[in-house]
Short mmCIF file of C-alpha atoms in Angstrom, two decimals:
data_model
loop_
_atom_site.label_atom_id
_atom_site.label_comp_id
_atom_site.label_asym_id
_atom_site.label_seq_id
_atom_site.Cartn_x
_atom_site.Cartn_y
_atom_site.Cartn_z
CA LEU A 1 13.83 5.20 1.37
CA ARG A 2 11.77 5.17 4.56
CA LEU A 3 12.51 7.79 7.21
CA PRO A 4 11.63 7.25 10.88
CA THR A 5 9.42 10.37 10.92
CA GLN A 6 7.71 12.66 8.43
CA ARG A 7 10.14 15.38 7.39
CA THR A 8 11.32 17.35 4.39
CA LEU A 9 14.20 15.71 2.54
CA THR A 10 16.44 17.34 -0.07
CA ARG A 11 19.07 15.77 -2.31
CA GLU A 12 21.78 17.66 -0.43
CA GLN A 13 20.95 15.61 2.66
CA VAL A 14 21.34 12.27 0.87
CA THR A 15 24.52 10.33 0.10
CA LEU A 16 24.13 7.31 -2.17
CA THR A 17 26.70 4.76 -3.32
CA GLU A 18 26.80 1.56 -5.40
CA ASN A 19 29.46 -0.87 -4.18
CA GLY A 20 31.06 2.06 -2.42
CA ALA A 21 31.17 4.44 -5.41
CA PRO A 22 28.80 7.34 -6.16
CA PRO A 23 26.50 6.96 -9.18
CA ALA A 24 26.63 9.17 -12.25
CA GLY A 25 24.82 12.49 -12.18
CA GLN A 26 22.48 13.85 -9.57
CA ILE A 27 20.28 11.88 -7.22
CA GLY A 28 16.56 12.48 -7.58
CA VAL A 29 14.58 12.80 -4.35
CA GLU A 30 10.82 12.44 -4.71
CA ALA A 31 8.55 13.25 -1.77
CA PRO A 32 5.71 10.95 -0.64
CA GLY A 33 2.72 11.39 -2.92
CA ALA A 34 4.62 13.14 -5.72
CA SER A 35 4.01 10.24 -8.12
CA SER A 36 2.78 7.57 -5.71
CA GLY A 37 -0.65 6.73 -4.34
CA VAL A 38 -2.61 4.38 -2.14
CA VAL A 39 -5.75 2.30 -2.59
CA LEU A 40 -7.60 1.26 0.56
CA LEU A 41 -9.31 -2.03 -0.34
CA ILE A 42 -11.83 -2.93 2.34
CA ASP A 43 -13.61 -6.27 2.64
CA ALA A 44 -17.39 -5.79 2.92
CA SER A 45 -18.40 -9.47 2.86
CA LEU A 46 -20.44 -11.28 5.52
CA SER A 47 -17.34 -12.07 7.58
CA MET A 48 -17.06 -8.32 8.26
CA LYS A 49 -20.62 -7.86 9.55
CA GLY A 50 -21.01 -5.84 12.74
CA GLU A 51 -17.99 -4.62 14.67
CA PRO A 52 -15.35 -5.61 12.06
CA ILE A 53 -16.72 -3.33 9.31
CA GLN A 54 -17.30 -0.53 11.82
CA GLN A 55 -13.69 -0.81 12.97
CA ALA A 56 -12.51 -1.05 9.36
CA MET A 57 -14.10 2.29 8.47
CA ALA A 58 -12.76 3.84 11.67
CA ALA A 59 -9.33 2.61 10.59
CA ALA A 60 -9.79 4.17 7.14
CA ARG A 61 -10.64 7.49 8.81
CA ALA A 62 -7.54 7.18 11.00
CA PHE A 63 -5.43 6.59 7.88
CA MET A 64 -6.77 9.78 6.31
CA LYS A 65 -5.80 11.81 9.37
CA VAL A 66 -2.12 10.83 9.22
CA ARG A 67 -1.48 10.74 5.44
CA VAL A 68 0.50 13.55 3.85
CA GLU A 69 -1.88 15.90 2.02
CA GLU A 70 -0.03 15.47 -1.28
CA MET A 71 -0.65 11.71 -1.41
CA PRO A 72 -3.61 10.67 -3.59
CA VAL A 73 -5.81 7.96 -2.07
CA ALA A 74 -8.64 5.86 -3.50
CA VAL A 75 -11.09 3.79 -1.46
CA VAL A 76 -12.83 0.63 -2.68
CA ALA A 77 -15.14 -1.69 -0.75
CA TYR A 78 -15.51 -5.17 -2.18
CA ASN A 79 -17.65 -8.29 -1.81
CA PRO A 80 -19.09 -9.96 -4.94
CA GLU A 81 -18.58 -6.59 -6.63
CA GLN A 82 -16.18 -3.69 -6.34
CA HIS A 83 -17.67 -0.46 -4.99
CA GLU A 84 -15.52 2.61 -5.66
CA LEU A 85 -16.17 4.93 -2.72
CA THR A 86 -13.79 7.45 -4.27
CA GLY A 87 -11.23 7.46 -7.02
CA PHE A 88 -7.75 8.85 -6.50
CA THR A 89 -7.89 12.27 -4.92
CA THR A 90 -5.96 14.47 -2.52
CA ASP A 91 -9.09 16.40 -1.55
CA THR A 92 -9.48 15.99 2.22
CA ALA A 93 -13.22 16.63 2.22
CA ALA A 94 -13.83 14.06 -0.53
CA LEU A 95 -11.74 11.44 1.27
CA ASN A 96 -13.45 12.07 4.59
CA GLU A 97 -16.84 11.73 2.92
CA ALA A 98 -15.82 8.45 1.26
CA VAL A 99 -15.05 6.80 4.61
CA ALA A 100 -17.74 8.49 6.70
CA THR A 101 -20.34 5.75 6.31
CA THR A 102 -20.31 1.96 6.39
CA PRO A 103 -20.64 0.12 3.05
CA GLU A 104 -23.36 -2.47 2.58
CA ILE A 105 -22.43 -6.01 3.58
CA GLU A 106 -23.02 -8.80 1.04
CA TYR A 107 -22.17 -12.48 0.72
CA GLY A 108 -19.08 -13.40 -1.32
CA THR A 109 -15.52 -12.18 -1.74
CA GLU A 110 -13.46 -11.21 -4.78
CA ILE A 111 -9.95 -10.51 -3.55
CA TYR A 112 -8.14 -11.16 -6.84
CA ASP A 113 -10.56 -9.23 -9.05
CA SER A 114 -10.50 -6.33 -6.57
CA LEU A 115 -6.71 -6.21 -6.60
CA ILE A 116 -6.71 -6.16 -10.39
CA LEU A 117 -9.11 -3.21 -10.27
CA ALA A 118 -6.75 -1.44 -7.87
CA ALA A 119 -3.85 -2.03 -10.28
CA GLU A 120 -5.91 -0.67 -13.16
CA MET A 121 -6.80 2.43 -11.13
CA ALA A 122 -3.13 3.07 -10.35
CA THR A 123 -2.18 2.64 -14.01
CA GLY A 124 -4.95 4.99 -15.08
CA GLN A 125 -3.67 7.56 -12.60
CA GLN A 126 -0.18 7.17 -14.18
CA LEU A 127 1.46 6.55 -10.82
CA ARG A 128 5.09 5.48 -10.88
CA ARG A 129 4.54 3.36 -7.77
CA ALA A 130 1.53 2.49 -5.69
CA THR A 131 0.43 0.62 -2.59
CA VAL A 132 -2.81 -1.23 -1.95
CA VAL A 133 -3.77 -1.68 1.68
CA LEU A 134 -5.88 -4.83 1.57
CA LEU A 135 -8.11 -5.52 4.57
CA SER A 136 -9.35 -9.09 4.32
CA ALA A 137 -9.80 -12.41 6.09
CA GLY A 138 -8.18 -14.02 3.06
CA ASN A 139 -11.29 -15.88 1.92
CA GLU A 140 -11.73 -15.95 -1.88
CA ASN A 141 -14.64 -17.58 -3.67
CA LEU A 142 -15.89 -15.53 -6.62
CA SER A 143 -13.02 -13.95 -8.57
CA GLU A 144 -12.60 -14.71 -12.24
CA ALA A 145 -8.86 -14.07 -11.99
CA GLY A 146 -6.37 -16.25 -10.14
CA ARG A 147 -3.29 -15.51 -8.08
CA ALA A 148 -0.81 -15.57 -10.99
CA GLU A 149 -2.87 -13.16 -13.09
CA THR A 150 -3.33 -10.88 -10.09
CA LEU A 151 0.37 -10.77 -9.25
CA ALA A 152 1.18 -10.03 -12.90
CA ALA A 153 -1.25 -7.09 -12.90
CA LEU A 154 0.20 -5.74 -9.67
CA GLU A 155 3.75 -6.03 -11.01
CA ALA A 156 2.79 -4.21 -14.21
CA ALA A 157 1.36 -1.37 -12.10
CA ASN A 158 4.41 -1.36 -9.76
CA MET A 159 2.00 -1.90 -6.89
CA ARG A 160 2.74 -3.66 -3.63
CA VAL A 161 0.23 -5.21 -1.25
CA ILE A 162 0.13 -4.45 2.45
CA ALA A 163 -2.33 -7.09 3.62
CA VAL A 164 -4.08 -6.60 6.95
CA GLY A 165 -5.37 -10.04 7.83
CA PHE A 166 -8.64 -10.15 9.77
CA LYS A 167 -8.74 -13.18 12.05
CA SER A 168 -12.26 -14.42 11.34
CA ILE A 169 -13.68 -17.95 11.05
CA ARG A 170 -12.82 -17.75 7.32
CA TYR A 171 -9.25 -16.62 8.00
CA ASN A 172 -6.77 -17.64 5.28
CA PRO A 173 -3.44 -16.02 6.16
CA ALA A 174 -1.52 -18.09 3.59
CA ARG A 175 -3.30 -16.37 0.68
CA LEU A 176 -2.70 -12.89 2.12
CA ASN A 177 0.92 -13.65 2.95
CA ALA A 178 1.52 -14.91 -0.60
CA LEU A 179 0.13 -11.70 -2.09
CA ALA A 180 2.30 -9.60 0.20
CA ARG A 181 5.46 -11.62 -0.47
CA GLY A 182 4.82 -11.66 -4.21
CA THR A 183 4.77 -7.85 -4.36
CA ASP A 184 7.49 -7.04 -1.79
CA GLY A 185 4.76 -5.82 0.53
CA ALA A 186 3.86 -6.80 4.07
CA PHE A 187 1.40 -9.01 5.93
CA ILE A 188 -0.05 -7.78 9.24
CA PRO A 189 -2.52 -10.00 11.14
CA ALA A 190 -4.99 -8.00 13.22
CA THR A 191 -8.15 -8.22 15.27
CA PRO A 192 -10.87 -5.61 14.71
CA GLU A 193 -9.70 -3.74 17.82
CA GLU A 194 -6.27 -3.43 16.19
CA PHE A 195 -7.47 -2.09 12.82
CA VAL A 196 -7.19 1.59 13.83
CA PRO A 197 -3.60 1.53 15.16
CA VAL A 198 -2.51 -0.72 12.28
CA PHE A 199 -3.91 1.66 9.65
CA GLU A 200 -2.43 4.64 11.48
CA GLY A 201 0.96 2.96 11.39
CA ILE A 202 0.65 2.18 7.69
CA GLY A 203 -0.39 5.77 6.95
CA LYS A 204 2.59 7.17 8.83
CA ARG A 205 4.93 4.71 7.12
CA LEU A 206 3.73 5.57 3.62
CA SER A 207 3.88 9.28 4.43
CA SER A 208 7.58 9.05 5.31
CA GLU A 209 8.78 7.08 2.24
CA TYR A 210 10.88 8.89 -0.36
CA LEU A 211 11.76 7.64 -3.83
CA LEU A 212 15.43 8.02 -4.75
CA THR A 213 16.34 7.86 -8.45
CA TYR A 214 19.77 7.78 -10.09
CA ARG A 215 21.61 6.44 -13.13
CA SER A 216 23.55 3.29 -12.35
CA LEU A 217 27.01 2.63 -13.81
CA MET A 218 26.97 -1.06 -12.88
CA PRO A 219 26.76 -3.77 -15.58
CA PRO A 220 23.64 -5.96 -15.32
CA VAL A 221 25.66 -9.05 -14.34
CA VAL A 222 27.40 -7.41 -11.37
CA LYS A 223 25.87 -7.91 -7.92
CA THR A 224 25.40 -4.44 -6.53
CA THR A 225 24.90 -3.13 -3.01
CA VAL A 226 23.19 0.25 -2.79
CA ARG A 227 23.75 2.32 0.34
CA ALA A 228 21.71 5.44 1.09
CA LYS A 229 22.57 7.73 3.97
CA VAL A 230 20.56 10.71 5.22
CA ASP A 231 22.29 13.26 7.42
CA GLY A 232 21.71 12.40 11.05
CA LEU A 233 20.18 8.96 10.40
CA PRO A 234 21.55 5.40 10.04
CA ALA A 235 22.30 4.18 6.52
CA ALA A 236 19.91 1.95 4.57
CA THR A 237 21.19 -0.75 2.21
CA THR A 238 19.75 -3.03 -0.42
CA SER A 239 21.17 -5.30 -3.13
CA TYR A 240 20.28 -6.36 -6.63
#
């Protein structure tokens, strides 16, 4: 459940129904970062040389400023290899240090292998849900894994992809869009000048998402509409 602003949310403020009827038992309300986390996956290949990588790291710093302190974040730069700038942590000083300098630029890109690493990191952290913010032009030329294997790993880790597509000469938006669609994520095309506001927006969005849990009474074969209402805000609905 995404709120329009960062705020404290309690179960008493939430009304939830399935096909118009309340579910059994109490509704669980989990704050951002309670069992969720974020991996910032930053392209450090030749297409990012110069201003793009500088703006990418500025964007990562902007993300850190707006995240909720309870949310663990990991940062990985990738090219032909994956460079873990920091594992999952909520320590502000450690996160600021991880994004303070610019990673080394190298030829080659491993999007799929880097996403699999992100999924493995989230699984190792025992996160119930996770998000990878993938900054990339969409070019892929060195991964051992393919798209299907990558999507399977992300699904197993309950990890969605928010792909920020850098419009370079190697731009491949179709690949990034497919990764976002395949994980119920989002695809956001951006120029280097737009990296900072885009990452700020993503950070604010993730910092205002709550996880609602409940026990459903609906049989598996019944199409169900779930409606969640927070006091003072419009209702949100989804179906399964």
